[in-house]
Structures are given as structure tokens and as C-alpha cells.
Short mmCIF file of C-alpha atoms in Angstrom, two decimals:
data_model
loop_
_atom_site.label_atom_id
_atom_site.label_comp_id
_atom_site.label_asym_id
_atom_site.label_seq_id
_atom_site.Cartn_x
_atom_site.Cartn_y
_atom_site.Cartn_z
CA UNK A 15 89.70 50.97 102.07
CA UNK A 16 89.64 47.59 103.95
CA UNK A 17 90.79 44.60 103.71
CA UNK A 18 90.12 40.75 104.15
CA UNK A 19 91.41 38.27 103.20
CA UNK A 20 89.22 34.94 102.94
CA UNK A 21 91.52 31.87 102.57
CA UNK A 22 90.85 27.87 102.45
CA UNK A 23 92.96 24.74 103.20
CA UNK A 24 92.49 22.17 100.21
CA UNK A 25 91.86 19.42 102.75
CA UNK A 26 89.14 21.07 104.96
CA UNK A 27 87.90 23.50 102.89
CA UNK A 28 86.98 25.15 106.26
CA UNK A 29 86.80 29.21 105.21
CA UNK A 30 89.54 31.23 107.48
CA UNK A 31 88.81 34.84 107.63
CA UNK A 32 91.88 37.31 107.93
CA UNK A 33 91.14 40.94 108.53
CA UNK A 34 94.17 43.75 107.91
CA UNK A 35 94.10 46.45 110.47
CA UNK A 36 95.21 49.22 108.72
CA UNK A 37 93.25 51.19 106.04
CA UNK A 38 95.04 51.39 102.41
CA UNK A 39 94.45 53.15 99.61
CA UNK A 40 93.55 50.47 96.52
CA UNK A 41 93.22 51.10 92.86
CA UNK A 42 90.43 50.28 91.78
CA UNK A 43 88.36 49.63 88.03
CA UNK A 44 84.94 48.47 87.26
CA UNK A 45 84.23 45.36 85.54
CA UNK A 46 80.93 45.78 84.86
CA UNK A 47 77.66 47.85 86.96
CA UNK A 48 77.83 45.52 89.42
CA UNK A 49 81.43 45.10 89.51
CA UNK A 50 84.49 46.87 91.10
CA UNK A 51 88.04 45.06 91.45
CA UNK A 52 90.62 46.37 93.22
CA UNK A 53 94.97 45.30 93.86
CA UNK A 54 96.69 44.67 96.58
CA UNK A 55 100.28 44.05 97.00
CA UNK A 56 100.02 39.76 98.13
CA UNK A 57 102.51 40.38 100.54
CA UNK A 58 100.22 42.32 102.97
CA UNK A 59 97.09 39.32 102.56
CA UNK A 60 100.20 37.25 103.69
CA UNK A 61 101.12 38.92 106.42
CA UNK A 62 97.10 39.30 107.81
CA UNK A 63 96.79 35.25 107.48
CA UNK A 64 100.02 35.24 109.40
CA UNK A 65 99.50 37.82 112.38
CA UNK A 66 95.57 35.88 112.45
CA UNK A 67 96.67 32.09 112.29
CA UNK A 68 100.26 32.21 113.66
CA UNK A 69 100.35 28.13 113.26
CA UNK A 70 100.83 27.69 109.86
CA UNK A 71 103.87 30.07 109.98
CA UNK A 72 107.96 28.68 110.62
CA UNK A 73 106.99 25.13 110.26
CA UNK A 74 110.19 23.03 109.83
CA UNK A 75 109.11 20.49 107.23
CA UNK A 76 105.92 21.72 105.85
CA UNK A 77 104.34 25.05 103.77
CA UNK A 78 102.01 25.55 101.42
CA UNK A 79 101.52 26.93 98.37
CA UNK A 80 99.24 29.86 97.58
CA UNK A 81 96.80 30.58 94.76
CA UNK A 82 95.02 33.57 94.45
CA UNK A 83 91.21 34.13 92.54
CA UNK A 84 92.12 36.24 89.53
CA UNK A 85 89.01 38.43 89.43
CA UNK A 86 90.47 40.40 86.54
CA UNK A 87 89.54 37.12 83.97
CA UNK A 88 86.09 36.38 82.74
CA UNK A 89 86.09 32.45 84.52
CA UNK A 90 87.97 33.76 87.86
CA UNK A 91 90.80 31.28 87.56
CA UNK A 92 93.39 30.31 90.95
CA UNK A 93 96.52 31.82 89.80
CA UNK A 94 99.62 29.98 91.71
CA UNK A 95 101.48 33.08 93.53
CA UNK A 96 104.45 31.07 95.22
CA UNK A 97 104.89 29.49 98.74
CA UNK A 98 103.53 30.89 101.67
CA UNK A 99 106.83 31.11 103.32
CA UNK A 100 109.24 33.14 100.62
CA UNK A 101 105.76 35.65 100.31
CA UNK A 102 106.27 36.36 104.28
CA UNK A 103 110.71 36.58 103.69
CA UNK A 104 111.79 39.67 104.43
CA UNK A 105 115.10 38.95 104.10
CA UNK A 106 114.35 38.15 100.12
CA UNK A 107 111.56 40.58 99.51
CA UNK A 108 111.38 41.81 95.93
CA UNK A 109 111.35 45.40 95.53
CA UNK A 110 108.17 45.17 92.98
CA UNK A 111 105.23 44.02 94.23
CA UNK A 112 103.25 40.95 93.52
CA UNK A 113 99.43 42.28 93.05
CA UNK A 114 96.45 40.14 93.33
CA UNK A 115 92.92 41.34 92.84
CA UNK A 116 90.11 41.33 94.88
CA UNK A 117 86.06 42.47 95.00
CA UNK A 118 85.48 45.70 96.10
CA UNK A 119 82.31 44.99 98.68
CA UNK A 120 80.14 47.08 101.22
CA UNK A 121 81.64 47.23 104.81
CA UNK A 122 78.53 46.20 107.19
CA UNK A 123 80.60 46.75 109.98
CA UNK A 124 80.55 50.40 109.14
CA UNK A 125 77.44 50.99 110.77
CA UNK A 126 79.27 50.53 114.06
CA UNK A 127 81.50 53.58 113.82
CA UNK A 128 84.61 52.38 111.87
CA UNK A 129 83.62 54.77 109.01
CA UNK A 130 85.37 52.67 106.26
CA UNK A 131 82.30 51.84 103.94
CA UNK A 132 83.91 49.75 101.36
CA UNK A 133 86.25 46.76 101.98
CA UNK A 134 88.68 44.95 99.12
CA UNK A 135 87.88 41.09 99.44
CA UNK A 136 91.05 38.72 98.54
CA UNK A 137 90.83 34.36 98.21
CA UNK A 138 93.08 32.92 98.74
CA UNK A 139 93.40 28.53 98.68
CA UNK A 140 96.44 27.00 100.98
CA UNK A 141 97.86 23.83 99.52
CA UNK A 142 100.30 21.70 102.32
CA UNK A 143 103.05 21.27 100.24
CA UNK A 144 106.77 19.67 101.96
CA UNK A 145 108.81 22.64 102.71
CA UNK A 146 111.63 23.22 99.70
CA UNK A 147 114.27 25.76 99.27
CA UNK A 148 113.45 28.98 97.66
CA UNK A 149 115.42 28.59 94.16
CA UNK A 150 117.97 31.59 93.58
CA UNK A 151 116.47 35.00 92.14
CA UNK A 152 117.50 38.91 91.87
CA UNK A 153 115.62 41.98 91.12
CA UNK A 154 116.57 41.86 87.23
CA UNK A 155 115.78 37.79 86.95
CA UNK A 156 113.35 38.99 83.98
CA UNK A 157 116.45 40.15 81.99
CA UNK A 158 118.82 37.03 83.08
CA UNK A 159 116.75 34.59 81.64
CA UNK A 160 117.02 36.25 78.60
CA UNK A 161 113.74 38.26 78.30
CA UNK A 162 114.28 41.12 76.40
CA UNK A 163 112.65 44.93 76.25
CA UNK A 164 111.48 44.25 72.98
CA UNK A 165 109.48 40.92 73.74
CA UNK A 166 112.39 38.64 72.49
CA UNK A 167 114.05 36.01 74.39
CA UNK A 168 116.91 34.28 74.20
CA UNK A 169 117.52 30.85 76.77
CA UNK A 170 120.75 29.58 77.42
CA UNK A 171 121.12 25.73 77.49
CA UNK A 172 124.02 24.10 77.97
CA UNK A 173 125.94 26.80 76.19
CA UNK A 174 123.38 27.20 73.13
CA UNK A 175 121.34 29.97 72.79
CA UNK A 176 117.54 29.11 71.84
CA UNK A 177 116.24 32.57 70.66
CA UNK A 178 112.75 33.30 70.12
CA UNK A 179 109.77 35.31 68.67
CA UNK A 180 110.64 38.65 67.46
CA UNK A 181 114.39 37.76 67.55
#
């Protein structure tokens, strides 16, 4: 399947169109007839708004933060996914992934020869934001804050534990 991404800066609201080479294979679920979604790891929208608008990359003292349109949710809410800038890190990258959804649409442009006939559509809104550092994580930061297997959790404040449902 195909991918674009369609993104928008809050102050222009000018629509930016970002178009990933490569084919992928998507999961996909129906949300109703008319309906598909399908999940993409963010990473890769960020790195097709990135290789198509270069300029908004390595800025010294600005970034912006990303929201995503949660198709998954009855009133397609922006979900806040992070800064632009720790999404593109590879020097940080997360080993899980960080899905968004998407529409699952007709490729037109498959009537030239490309043969991919459908296409996974991500939004994406850009806020400008000053750039900040990227606070301190690891691959098990779900279990250091105290979340626990069992849906418990437990945060540690100033040497007190605060423990909570189901503990």
C-alpha cells in the first residue's frame, strides 16, 4: 500500500502534501462500509515530511510539535505525538513503534502504471513550538514510573510512594 502524508502549519493552514516512496504493507480494519483505517509506524510520515520539506528540519531554536487525526475515535480527535525533531532521532529511536492511523483511499494515480490501487492517508498539524531538550527516557520507562503488569501504579514523590487503583 501507499502512503501520504497530508500535514498543516497552525499559522497558514496551507495543506503540504508528503508522498513515501516505498510500498508497505499496513494493517488494516473497517470502521464501517464505507470505512477502512489502516497504522503506520509515525516515524516513517516523519521522515516523508522531512525528505519533501527539508526546511523545517535541524533548526537551531525552533520545532514543532506534531498531532496526528485519530481516525480510530468516533469525533477524529488530534492526538499530540511528540516533537517533530525526537520523532526524526535516530540516535534515541524507541524500539516499539509509535502508530498513527490513517484512511485507507483509492490511488488515482494508479491508472498511470504504478499498480498500487489503494493508498493509507495520514494528517498530520505542525505547531512552531521553541526548540527544548528531549526529557530523559529508556525502553522500560512504562515500568519506571511505576506502571505495573497488572494495571497498578505506584509514583514516587519525594521519597513517598502514591499507589493506585488495583494496588
Amino acid at each position: 500500500m501507499g502512503l501520504k502524508v497530508n500535514y498543516t502549519f497552525e499559522r497558514d493552514q496551507q495543506n503540504c502534501l508528503a508522498r513515501w516512496p516505498h510500498v508497505l504493507q499496513i494493517q488494516t480494519a473497517p470502521i464501517d462500509e464505507r470505512t477502512t483505517i489502516g497504522v503506520v509506524d509515525l516515524r516513517i510520515c516523519l521522515q516523508a515530511i522531512a525528505q519533501c520539506s527539508p526546511e523545517i528540519v535541524n533548526q537551531p531554536d525552533k520545532d514543532y510539535a506534531v498531532y496526528a487525526l485519530d481516525y480510530s475515535e468516533d469525533d477524529v480527535p488530534l492526538v499530540g505525538q511528540g516533537m517533530l525533531s525526537w520523532g526524526l532521532d535516530q540516535a534515541v529511536a524507541s524500539p516499539e513503534q509509535k502508530l498513527v492511523t490513517g484512511r485507507v483511499t483509492k490511488n488515482m494515480l494508479a491508472i498511470f502504471g504504478n499498480g498500487i490501487k489503494e493508498t493509507l492517508e495520514v494528517k498530520l498539524k505542525l505547531n512552531s513550538v521553541p526548540r527544548m531538550q528531549r526529557p530523559q527516557t529508556s525502553y522500560n520507562s512504562e515500568i519506571q514510573r511505576g506502571y505495573g503488569t497488572d494495571g497498578t501504579y505506584a509514583l514516587v514523590r519525594s521519597g513517598s510512594i502514591i499507589s493506585g487503583p488495583g494496588s
